[in-house]
Structure formats: structure tokens, C-alpha cells
């Protein structure tokens, strides 16, 4: 058999975990020493198990793809020295998304106990899933309830998530002798450590079954579309994540389901610029308003409010309206609204406005050379 793990299992390099597990079960049944007539069945069976173990572990698979088969095997023999070629063969020490964790998890388990990694006892909980939802600024201001459709794994109804019919014949797994776990000694950067891992042959159940469920192909889960209602609280910010308890991937029978993490994207608004809980807006004013002051009607996300514009306001000045910004998420009160006024110069003026402006300039001692268009000159000469 080829040594490349993908070729060992007969899957493509972009195969997902379900394809890998399905191929593994077929190969394991073909090369199991108890049933195979192949003289090299035991060695081939070990290769199939090793390939499945690596390719169904997100971190290990990432390291394998990055390093290649030969370097991966060499690094594993040396205990996965994380400093090798400046690469971390584990692909990091964790992260979101329901990964299986790094081999260091088992080291922590040996020294400190607890369920840190693959060696934990009991049924495995479901992993968290992630999705995204886009809303506008008004939705973020008032809060909203949005329905969204997600495609996610659901526990198979036909087998109750067990992966086999209730009347399937069970036998003790020869790979772990019914314990559901395998123990091996591994050389690590901390020395030789006894490592307990979930048995890859029975996937921790301790038993193998004569039949698999036709509906889920033995996986215990099926992919289905679900419509969920997402409650978005007022004041939420762009990039924040909502957690929907129990709406993630199903756990093994007897274990809790994972959560659904919904990342919120708040679209930019044409009128308001957001800065945390504060809002900024530019409000146009005329030259007379700037000179004499005025009672401005300023738009907010919750209607219009009054702003007392003082006399002699300069273009570009900013005024603060307290409590007219965004609601503070899970806190009392609101941010502020900052109103930047901008004097708008009219592009066209009538004759009366023109005379008034010229008189204003002359009264202030300004000598302005007023340029006129051809038709304006003719009109004023009549």
C-alpha cells in the first residue's frame, strides 16, 4: 500500500471528515486481521488506522498537509518538536470551531487530570458551529428578531444518533478490547508520556456492530436545513458574536449539543458614522443660520431632535447631543450624537441675494471682484 494517508484511504485531498470515516470503515473491514486473507493484512490495517487518526484530527491534518508525509512521520518520531523549521506541527494550541485540540491536551490530562483532550471519558459533546448575520444600523439600534436558515448536522432520528440499528449484533472491539481507548507511549518535548486516545476503530464505543444505519451511514448524524430565530439585542456592534445554546452540532447520545455562534455584521449607514456607542453626523446649514443662529432640527435614529445653534457658528464646528447615540449593550443609557455643521455655499443666487451679499461685503470693508456670466451682465445692463 502507498504510505500517503490520502492514498491509503482512497480519498481526495479535499475530502471531508465524513468521507474519510466512511472510507476508513470499508478499508478496516477489508484488512482486519481476523477476516482478511491478505498476508500483509495486519500492517495494512495499521496504516489505515493511522491514516484515519491523522486525517480526522483538524490540527494533525493541517500539519500533515503543510509538512508532507515524510517530514510529518519524522517529526512524529521526534515527538513533534514545535520548533522544527519554525513550524508548529500541531498547527496551534486550540481555537474555535470544534477542533479536536492538540496532542499536548493529552499531556495535560496525564499530569493534571480532567477532560482536556481526546482521552476524556464519557460521550463526547457536540462541537460549536459558526455562521454570520448581516443587519443595518437601525436594527442594531432597536434590536431585532431575524429568521435565518442554516444547514447543520442533526441527530439521526432512525438510529437515535447511535449509528446502527437497535437490533444490530454487537461484538467487542479488538482494537481496544472494549475499553474504547488505546494507550501508547509517545516521545514529547516534555519527555516520554503515556498517552490515552479514543480508539479509532470503534471511535470510543468499545463495540463494533454488524450493521450500520442506512439513513446516516453509521455517523449518527445527518445534514438538514433548520430555520432559527436569532434575537439580536439593541446596541450590538459590528463583529460581535451571539451564542445560541444547544443549536450547534449534536453530541453523542447522553452528551450535550454544541452551540451556534452567530457573528453579527452591521452595515455602514449613509447618514451616521458609528464610533463605539457614539454616532457622528454632518448637518448642512446656510450662511444666515451660521451668522444669526437657529433652532435646528437634527435627525437621529429615533426621530428628530432640536439643536440650539448659536450665533456666529463656524463651519466645521461640532455639537454634542448627550444620550442620542447608540444604546449601550446590556447596560443602561446611550452614547452621544455628535453633530458637525457645515455651511453650504449656494451655487446660484438671485439678483436680490446678490445685491445683499455685495452690500454685506462692502460693509465689512471687503473689496470683492464679483465676476459675472455673459447673460448676467446683459441682464444688469438693461
GROMACS .gro file of N, CA and C in nm, residues 54-195:
model
  426
   54UNK      N    1  -0.503   1.054   1.178
   54UNK     CA    2  -0.442   1.182   1.145
   54UNK      C    3  -0.539   1.271   1.067
   55UNK      N    4  -0.606   1.214   0.968
   55UNK     CA    5  -0.687   1.296   0.877
   55UNK      C    6  -0.821   1.338   0.936
   56UNK      N    7  -0.862   1.277   1.047
   56UNK     CA    8  -0.985   1.323   1.112
   56UNK      C    9  -0.957   1.415   1.229
   57UNK      N   10  -0.831   1.443   1.255
   57UNK     CA   11  -0.791   1.541   1.357
   57UNK      C   12  -0.752   1.669   1.284
   58UNK      N   13  -0.825   1.778   1.306
   58UNK     CA   14  -0.805   1.900   1.228
   58UNK      C   15  -0.662   1.952   1.238
   59UNK      N   16  -0.607   1.954   1.360
   59UNK     CA   17  -0.471   2.006   1.377
   59UNK      C   18  -0.367   1.915   1.314
   60UNK      N   19  -0.382   1.784   1.337
   60UNK     CA   20  -0.287   1.690   1.281
   60UNK      C   21  -0.293   1.691   1.128
   61UNK      N   22  -0.414   1.700   1.073
   61UNK     CA   23  -0.428   1.702   0.927
   61UNK      C   24  -0.364   1.828   0.866
   62UNK      N   25  -0.384   1.942   0.935
   62UNK     CA   26  -0.323   2.066   0.887
   62UNK      C   27  -0.171   2.055   0.887
   63UNK      N   28  -0.116   1.993   0.993
   63UNK     CA   29   0.029   1.975   0.998
   63UNK      C   30   0.075   1.879   0.889
   64UNK      N   31  -0.003   1.774   0.866
   64UNK     CA   32   0.032   1.675   0.763
   64UNK      C   33   0.033   1.739   0.624
   65UNK      N   34  -0.070   1.817   0.594
   65UNK     CA   35  -0.078   1.884   0.464
   65UNK      C   36   0.035   1.984   0.446
   66UNK      N   37   0.072   2.051   0.555
   66UNK     CA   38   0.176   2.152   0.546
   66UNK      C   39   0.316   2.089   0.532
   67UNK      N   40   0.340   1.981   0.603
   67UNK     CA   41   0.475   1.923   0.609
   67UNK      C   42   0.500   1.815   0.504
   68UNK      N   43   0.393   1.748   0.460
   68UNK     CA   44   0.412   1.633   0.373
   68UNK      C   45   0.432   1.507   0.455
   69UNK      N   46   0.413   1.392   0.390
   69UNK     CA   47   0.413   1.265   0.463
   69UNK      C   48   0.546   1.237   0.532
   70UNK      N   49   0.656   1.249   0.459
   70UNK     CA   50   0.785   1.210   0.514
   70UNK      C   51   0.824   1.297   0.633
   71UNK      N   52   0.813   1.430   0.619
   71UNK     CA   53   0.851   1.518   0.729
   71UNK      C   54   0.758   1.501   0.848
   72UNK      N   55   0.630   1.477   0.821
   72UNK     CA   56   0.535   1.455   0.929
   72UNK      C   57   0.574   1.332   1.011
   73UNK      N   58   0.608   1.222   0.941
   73UNK     CA   59   0.648   1.099   1.010
   73UNK      C   60   0.775   1.121   1.092
   74UNK      N   61   0.870   1.194   1.033
   74UNK     CA   62   0.995   1.220   1.106
   74UNK      C   63   0.969   1.306   1.229
   75UNK      N   64   0.885   1.409   1.213
   75UNK     CA   65   0.855   1.497   1.326
   75UNK      C   66   0.783   1.420   1.436
   76UNK      N   67   0.695   1.328   1.397
   76UNK     CA   68   0.622   1.250   1.495
   76UNK      C   69   0.717   1.160   1.574
   77UNK      N   70   0.813   1.103   1.507
   77UNK     CA   71   0.911   1.018   1.576
   77UNK      C   72   0.995   1.098   1.675
   78UNK      N   73   1.016   1.226   1.643
   78UNK     CA   74   1.095   1.311   1.734
   78UNK      C   75   1.007   1.376   1.840
   79UNK      N   76   0.879   1.340   1.844
   79UNK     CA   77   0.793   1.398   1.945
   79UNK      C   78   0.730   1.529   1.903
   80UNK      N   79   0.722   1.554   1.771
   80UNK     CA   80   0.660   1.677   1.720
   80UNK      C   81   0.725   1.800   1.781
   81UNK      N   82   0.855   1.815   1.762
   81UNK     CA   83   0.924   1.935   1.811
   81UNK      C   84   0.866   2.058   1.742
   82UNK      N   85   0.801   2.143   1.820
   82UNK     CA   86   0.732   2.258   1.761
   82UNK      C   87   0.826   2.359   1.700
   83UNK      N   88   0.954   2.351   1.730
   83UNK     CA   89   1.049   2.447   1.674
   83UNK      C   90   1.106   2.401   1.542
   84UNK      N   91   1.066   2.284   1.495
   84UNK     CA   92   1.119   2.228   1.371
   84UNK      C   93   1.086   2.319   1.253
   85UNK      N   94   1.188   2.371   1.188
   85UNK     CA   95   1.173   2.458   1.070
   85UNK      C   96   1.085   2.579   1.097
   86UNK      N   97   1.079   2.619   1.225
   86UNK     CA   98   0.998   2.735   1.259
   86UNK      C   99   0.850   2.709   1.248
   87UNK      N  100   0.809   2.582   1.235
   87UNK     CA  101   0.668   2.548   1.218
   87UNK      C  102   0.619   2.481   1.346
   88UNK      N  103   0.495   2.497   1.377
   88UNK     CA  104   0.431   2.422   1.484
   88UNK      C  105   0.355   2.307   1.422
   89UNK      N  106   0.407   2.183   1.431
   89UNK     CA  107   0.341   2.072   1.364
   89UNK      C  108   0.201   2.045   1.414
   90UNK      N  109   0.165   2.101   1.531
   90UNK     CA  110   0.030   2.082   1.579
   90UNK      C  111  -0.065   2.182   1.519
   91UNK      N  112  -0.013   2.286   1.449
   91UNK     CA  113  -0.099   2.386   1.390
   91UNK      C  114  -0.165   2.475   1.493
   92UNK      N  115  -0.103   2.493   1.610
   92UNK     CA  116  -0.157   2.582   1.712
   92UNK      C  117  -0.211   2.503   1.829
   93UNK      N  118  -0.247   2.576   1.934
   93UNK     CA  119  -0.288   2.512   2.059
   93UNK      C  120  -0.438   2.524   2.084
   94UNK      N  121  -0.517   2.524   1.980
   94UNK     CA  122  -0.661   2.526   2.004
   94UNK      C  123  -0.731   2.618   1.909
   95UNK      N  124  -0.838   2.681   1.955
   95UNK     CA  125  -0.914   2.773   1.871
   95UNK      C  126  -1.059   2.732   1.867
   96UNK      N  127  -1.142   2.815   1.805
   96UNK     CA  128  -1.285   2.788   1.799
   96UNK      C  129  -1.316   2.699   1.681
   97UNK      N  130  -1.435   2.647   1.681
   97UNK     CA  131  -1.482   2.572   1.565
   97UNK      C  132  -1.495   2.425   1.590
   98UNK      N  133  -1.469   2.377   1.715
   98UNK     CA  134  -1.493   2.237   1.745
   98UNK      C  135  -1.380   2.147   1.707
   99UNK      N  136  -1.257   2.194   1.696
   99UNK     CA  137  -1.143   2.111   1.665
   99UNK      C  138  -1.115   2.014   1.777
  100UNK      N  139  -1.031   1.913   1.751
  100UNK     CA  140  -1.005   1.810   1.848
  100UNK      C  141  -0.895   1.848   1.946
  101UNK      N  142  -0.834   1.965   1.930
  101UNK     CA  143  -0.725   2.004   2.020
  101UNK      C  144  -0.594   1.948   1.973
  102UNK      N  145  -0.484   1.983   2.041
  102UNK     CA  146  -0.352   1.936   2.002
  102UNK      C  147  -0.311   1.818   2.087
  103UNK      N  148  -0.208   1.742   2.047
  103UNK     CA  149  -0.160   1.632   2.128
  103UNK      C  150  -0.115   1.675   2.267
  104UNK      N  151  -0.086   1.804   2.288
  104UNK     CA  152  -0.049   1.849   2.421
  104UNK      C  153  -0.165   1.832   2.519
  105UNK      N  154  -0.290   1.828   2.468
  105UNK     CA  155  -0.404   1.810   2.557
  105UNK      C  156  -0.390   1.683   2.638
  106UNK      N  157  -0.340   1.577   2.574
  106UNK     CA  158  -0.325   1.450   2.644
  106UNK      C  159  -0.217   1.457   2.750
  107UNK      N  160  -0.114   1.539   2.726
  107UNK     CA  161  -0.009   1.557   2.826
  107UNK      C  162  -0.068   1.622   2.950
  108UNK      N  163  -0.146   1.728   2.930
  108UNK     CA  164  -0.210   1.795   3.043
  108UNK      C  165  -0.301   1.699   3.119
  109UNK      N  166  -0.369   1.612   3.042
  109UNK     CA  167  -0.459   1.518   3.107
  109UNK      C  168  -0.383   1.422   3.196
  110UNK      N  169  -0.265   1.376   3.150
  110UNK     CA  170  -0.186   1.283   3.227
  110UNK      C  171  -0.137   1.347   3.359
  111UNK      N  172  -0.098   1.474   3.352
  111UNK     CA  173  -0.042   1.540   3.469
  111UNK      C  174  -0.148   1.597   3.561
  112UNK      N  175  -0.254   1.655   3.503
  112UNK     CA  176  -0.349   1.730   3.582
  112UNK      C  177  -0.487   1.667   3.588
  113UNK      N  178  -0.513   1.567   3.502
  113UNK     CA  179  -0.643   1.504   3.501
  113UNK      C  180  -0.746   1.591   3.432
  114UNK      N  181  -0.872   1.547   3.434
  114UNK     CA  182  -0.978   1.625   3.371
  114UNK      C  183  -0.993   1.590   3.225
  115UNK      N  184  -1.093   1.648   3.162
  115UNK     CA  185  -1.125   1.615   3.023
  115UNK      C  186  -1.071   1.717   2.927
  116UNK      N  187  -0.941   1.726   2.911
  116UNK     CA  188  -0.885   1.829   2.825
  116UNK      C  189  -0.877   1.786   2.680
  117UNK      N  190  -0.872   1.659   2.652
  117UNK     CA  191  -0.845   1.623   2.513
  117UNK      C  192  -0.921   1.501   2.468
  118UNK      N  193  -0.861   1.427   2.376
  118UNK     CA  194  -0.927   1.312   2.317
  118UNK      C  195  -0.941   1.196   2.413
  119UNK      N  196  -0.863   1.200   2.523
  119UNK     CA  197  -0.866   1.088   2.615
  119UNK      C  198  -0.977   1.100   2.719
  120UNK      N  199  -1.065   1.195   2.708
  120UNK     CA  200  -1.167   1.214   2.810
  120UNK      C  201  -1.265   1.098   2.808
  121UNK      N  202  -1.322   1.069   2.928
  121UNK     CA  203  -1.417   0.961   2.941
  121UNK      C  204  -1.558   1.012   2.908
  122UNK      N  205  -1.647   0.919   2.880
  122UNK     CA  206  -1.786   0.955   2.858
  122UNK      C  207  -1.813   1.000   2.716
  123UNK      N  208  -1.942   1.016   2.684
  123UNK     CA  209  -1.980   1.058   2.548
  123UNK      C  210  -1.930   1.198   2.518
  124UNK      N  211  -1.892   1.221   2.392
  124UNK     CA  212  -1.837   1.349   2.353
  124UNK      C  213  -1.949   1.449   2.325
  125UNK      N  214  -1.935   1.571   2.378
  125UNK     CA  215  -2.035   1.674   2.348
  125UNK      C  216  -2.023   1.719   2.203
  126UNK      N  217  -2.130   1.780   2.153
  126UNK     CA  218  -2.128   1.831   2.016
  126UNK      C  219  -2.039   1.953   2.004
  127UNK      N  220  -1.986   1.975   1.885
  127UNK     CA  221  -1.897   2.089   1.865
  127UNK      C  222  -1.979   2.214   1.831
  128UNK      N  223  -1.918   2.327   1.855
  128UNK     CA  224  -1.982   2.453   1.822
  128UNK      C  225  -1.976   2.476   1.671
  129UNK      N  226  -2.079   2.539   1.617
  129UNK     CA  227  -2.084   2.575   1.476
  129UNK      C  228  -2.087   2.727   1.464
  130UNK      N  229  -2.045   2.779   1.349
  130UNK     CA  230  -2.039   2.922   1.328
  130UNK      C  231  -2.115   2.962   1.202
  131UNK      N  232  -2.179   3.077   1.208
  131UNK     CA  233  -2.244   3.135   1.091
  131UNK      C  234  -2.244   3.286   1.107
  132UNK      N  235  -2.300   3.357   1.010
  132UNK     CA  236  -2.299   3.503   1.015
  132UNK      C  237  -2.436   3.560   0.980
  133UNK      N  238  -2.461   3.682   1.030
  133UNK     CA  239  -2.588   3.751   1.003
  133UNK      C  240  -2.558   3.898   0.984
  134UNK      N  241  -2.610   3.957   0.875
  134UNK     CA  242  -2.589   4.099   0.845
  134UNK      C  243  -2.716   4.177   0.876
  135UNK      N  244  -2.699   4.288   0.950
  135UNK     CA  245  -2.811   4.375   0.984
  135UNK      C  246  -2.773   4.519   0.953
  136UNK      N  247  -2.870   4.610   0.953
  136UNK     CA  248  -2.837   4.751   0.932
  136UNK      C  249  -2.828   4.823   1.067
  137UNK      N  250  -2.792   4.951   1.062
  137UNK     CA  251  -2.767   5.025   1.185
  137UNK      C  252  -2.896   5.041   1.267
  138UNK      N  253  -3.009   5.057   1.201
  138UNK     CA  254  -3.135   5.070   1.275
  138UNK      C  255  -3.168   4.943   1.350
  139UNK      N  256  -3.140   4.827   1.291
  139UNK     CA  257  -3.160   4.701   1.361
  139UNK      C  258  -3.071   4.694   1.485
  140UNK      N  259  -2.948   4.742   1.470
  140UNK     CA  260  -2.856   4.743   1.583
  140UNK      C  261  -2.903   4.840   1.691
  141UNK      N  262  -2.971   4.947   1.651
  141UNK     CA  263  -3.019   5.048   1.746
  141UNK      C  264  -3.140   4.996   1.825
  142UNK      N  265  -3.239   4.942   1.756
  142UNK     CA  266  -3.362   4.900   1.820
  142UNK      C  267  -3.360   4.754   1.864
  143UNK      N  268  -3.264   4.674   1.812
  143UNK     CA  269  -3.270   4.530   1.832
  143UNK      C  270  -3.368   4.470   1.734
  144UNK      N  271  -3.352   4.343   1.705
  144UNK     CA  272  -3.440   4.280   1.606
  144UNK      C  273  -3.442   4.129   1.627
  145UNK      N  274  -3.542   4.066   1.573
  145UNK     CA  275  -3.551   3.919   1.570
  145UNK      C  276  -3.549   3.878   1.423
  146UNK      N  277  -3.447   3.803   1.385
  146UNK     CA  278  -3.430   3.763   1.246
  146UNK      C  279  -3.438   3.612   1.232
  147UNK      N  280  -3.507   3.568   1.130
  147UNK     CA  281  -3.507   3.426   1.098
  147UNK      C  282  -3.396   3.397   0.998
  148UNK      N  283  -3.325   3.289   1.020
  148UNK     CA  284  -3.220   3.250   0.926
  148UNK      C  285  -3.221   3.099   0.911
  149UNK      N  286  -3.184   3.055   0.792
  149UNK     CA  287  -3.180   2.913   0.762
  149UNK      C  288  -3.035   2.866   0.759
  150UNK      N  289  -3.007   2.763   0.836
  150UNK     CA  290  -2.871   2.708   0.842
  150UNK      C  291  -2.877   2.559   0.809
  151UNK      N  292  -2.775   2.514   0.741
  151UNK     CA  293  -2.759   2.371   0.715
  151UNK      C  294  -2.659   2.317   0.816
  152UNK      N  295  -2.702   2.226   0.898
  152UNK     CA  296  -2.619   2.178   1.009
  152UNK      C  297  -2.645   2.030   1.033
  153UNK      N  298  -2.555   1.962   1.103
  153UNK     CA  299  -2.578   1.822   1.136
  153UNK      C  300  -2.686   1.809   1.243
  154UNK      N  301  -2.773   1.712   1.225
  154UNK     CA  302  -2.878   1.683   1.322
  154UNK      C  303  -2.867   1.536   1.362
  155UNK      N  304  -2.904   1.505   1.483
  155UNK     CA  305  -2.902   1.366   1.529
  155UNK      C  306  -2.998   1.283   1.444
  156UNK      N  307  -2.950   1.170   1.396
  156UNK     CA  308  -3.031   1.084   1.310
  156UNK      C  309  -3.150   1.028   1.388
  157UNK      N  310  -3.270   1.049   1.337
  157UNK     CA  311  -3.391   1.001   1.405
  157UNK      C  312  -3.404   0.850   1.397
  158UNK      N  313  -3.357   0.791   1.289
  158UNK     CA  314  -3.377   0.647   1.269
  158UNK      C  315  -3.296   0.562   1.367
  159UNK      N  316  -3.178   0.610   1.405
  159UNK     CA  317  -3.094   0.531   1.496
  159UNK      C  318  -3.070   0.601   1.629
  160UNK      N  319  -3.131   0.718   1.648
  160UNK     CA  320  -3.114   0.791   1.772
  160UNK      C  321  -2.974   0.844   1.794
  161UNK      N  322  -2.899   0.854   1.684
  161UNK     CA  323  -2.763   0.905   1.695
  161UNK      C  324  -2.658   0.799   1.724
  162UNK      N  325  -2.697   0.672   1.731
  162UNK     CA  326  -2.602   0.565   1.764
  162UNK      C  327  -2.524   0.516   1.641
  163UNK      N  328  -2.580   0.534   1.522
  163UNK     CA  329  -2.510   0.492   1.401
  163UNK      C  330  -2.539   0.350   1.359
  164UNK      N  331  -2.623   0.280   1.434
  164UNK     CA  332  -2.655   0.141   1.400
  164UNK      C  333  -2.798   0.111   1.447
  165UNK      N  334  -2.865   0.015   1.382
  165UNK     CA  335  -3.000  -0.023   1.427
  165UNK      C  336  -2.996  -0.080   1.568
  166UNK      N  337  -3.109  -0.070   1.638
  166UNK     CA  338  -3.114  -0.121   1.775
  166UNK      C  339  -3.088  -0.271   1.782
  167UNK      N  340  -3.130  -0.345   1.678
  167UNK     CA  341  -3.114  -0.490   1.682
  167UNK      C  342  -2.983  -0.538   1.618
  168UNK      N  343  -2.892  -0.444   1.590
  168UNK     CA  344  -2.764  -0.485   1.531
  168UNK      C  345  -2.683  -0.566   1.633
  169UNK      N  346  -2.615  -0.668   1.583
  169UNK     CA  347  -2.534  -0.754   1.670
  169UNK      C  348  -2.405  -0.682   1.707
  170UNK      N  349  -2.372  -0.680   1.835
  170UNK     CA  350  -2.253  -0.611   1.884
  170UNK      C  351  -2.145  -0.712   1.923
  171UNK      N  352  -2.020  -0.674   1.898
  171UNK     CA  353  -1.907  -0.756   1.944
  171UNK      C  354  -1.800  -0.662   1.999
  172UNK      N  355  -1.719  -0.713   2.086
  172UNK     CA  356  -1.615  -0.633   2.150
  172UNK      C  357  -1.511  -0.590   2.047
  173UNK      N  358  -1.476  -0.463   2.050
  173UNK     CA  359  -1.377  -0.411   1.955
  173UNK      C  360  -1.240  -0.472   1.985
  174UNK      N  361  -1.177  -0.535   1.885
  174UNK     CA  362  -1.044  -0.595   1.909
  174UNK      C  363  -0.934  -0.490   1.921
  175UNK      N  364  -0.960  -0.369   1.872
  175UNK     CA  365  -0.855  -0.267   1.877
  175UNK      C  366  -0.830  -0.213   2.016
  176UNK      N  367  -0.934  -0.213   2.100
  176UNK     CA  368  -0.918  -0.160   2.235
  176UNK      C  369  -0.969  -0.256   2.341
  177UNK      N  370  -1.011  -0.377   2.297
  177UNK     CA  371  -1.063  -0.480   2.387
  177UNK      C  372  -1.181  -0.428   2.469
  178UNK      N  373  -1.263  -0.345   2.405
  178UNK     CA  374  -1.384  -0.299   2.470
  178UNK      C  375  -1.369  -0.177   2.558
  179UNK      N  376  -1.248  -0.125   2.572
  179UNK     CA  377  -1.227  -0.009   2.660
  179UNK      C  378  -1.265   0.124   2.594
  180UNK      N  379  -1.266   0.126   2.461
  180UNK     CA  380  -1.296   0.250   2.389
  180UNK      C  381  -1.177   0.342   2.376
  181UNK      N  382  -1.066   0.305   2.438
  181UNK     CA  383  -0.946   0.387   2.435
  181UNK      C  384  -0.824   0.301   2.412
  182UNK      N  385  -0.722   0.363   2.358
  182UNK     CA  386  -0.594   0.297   2.340
  182UNK      C  387  -0.486   0.376   2.411
  183UNK      N  388  -0.392   0.305   2.468
  183UNK     CA  389  -0.283   0.369   2.542
  183UNK      C  390  -0.153   0.347   2.466
  184UNK      N  391  -0.079   0.453   2.447
  184UNK     CA  392   0.051   0.441   2.382
  184UNK      C  393   0.149   0.536   2.448
  185UNK      N  394   0.276   0.505   2.435
  185UNK     CA  395   0.381   0.588   2.490
  185UNK      C  396   0.440   0.671   2.376
  186UNK      N  397   0.448   0.801   2.397
  186UNK     CA  398   0.494   0.893   2.292
  186UNK      C  399   0.605   0.982   2.346
  187UNK      N  400   0.704   1.006   2.262
  187UNK     CA  401   0.812   1.098   2.298
  187UNK      C  402   0.766   1.240   2.267
  188UNK      N  403   0.764   1.326   2.367
  188UNK     CA  404   0.719   1.464   2.352
  188UNK      C  405   0.828   1.559   2.397
  189UNK      N  406   0.810   1.689   2.372
  189UNK     CA  407   0.909   1.785   2.420
  189UNK      C  408   0.927   1.783   2.572
  190UNK      N  409   0.830   1.725   2.645
  190UNK     CA  410   0.840   1.715   2.791
  190UNK      C  411   0.891   1.579   2.836
  191UNK      N  412   0.931   1.496   2.742
  191UNK     CA  413   0.979   1.362   2.775
  191UNK      C  414   0.881   1.256   2.729
  192UNK      N  415   0.902   1.132   2.774
  192UNK     CA  416   0.814   1.022   2.736
  192UNK      C  417   0.688   1.027   2.820
  193UNK      N  418   0.574   1.028   2.750
  193UNK     CA  419   0.445   1.041   2.818
  193UNK      C  420   0.351   0.933   2.768
  194UNK      N  421   0.280   0.872   2.862
  194UNK     CA  422   0.178   0.776   2.826
  194UNK      C  423   0.055   0.851   2.780
  195UNK      N  424   0.009   0.820   2.663
  195UNK     CA  425  -0.100   0.896   2.602
  195UNK      C  426  -0.220   0.806   2.580
   0.00000   0.00000   0.00000
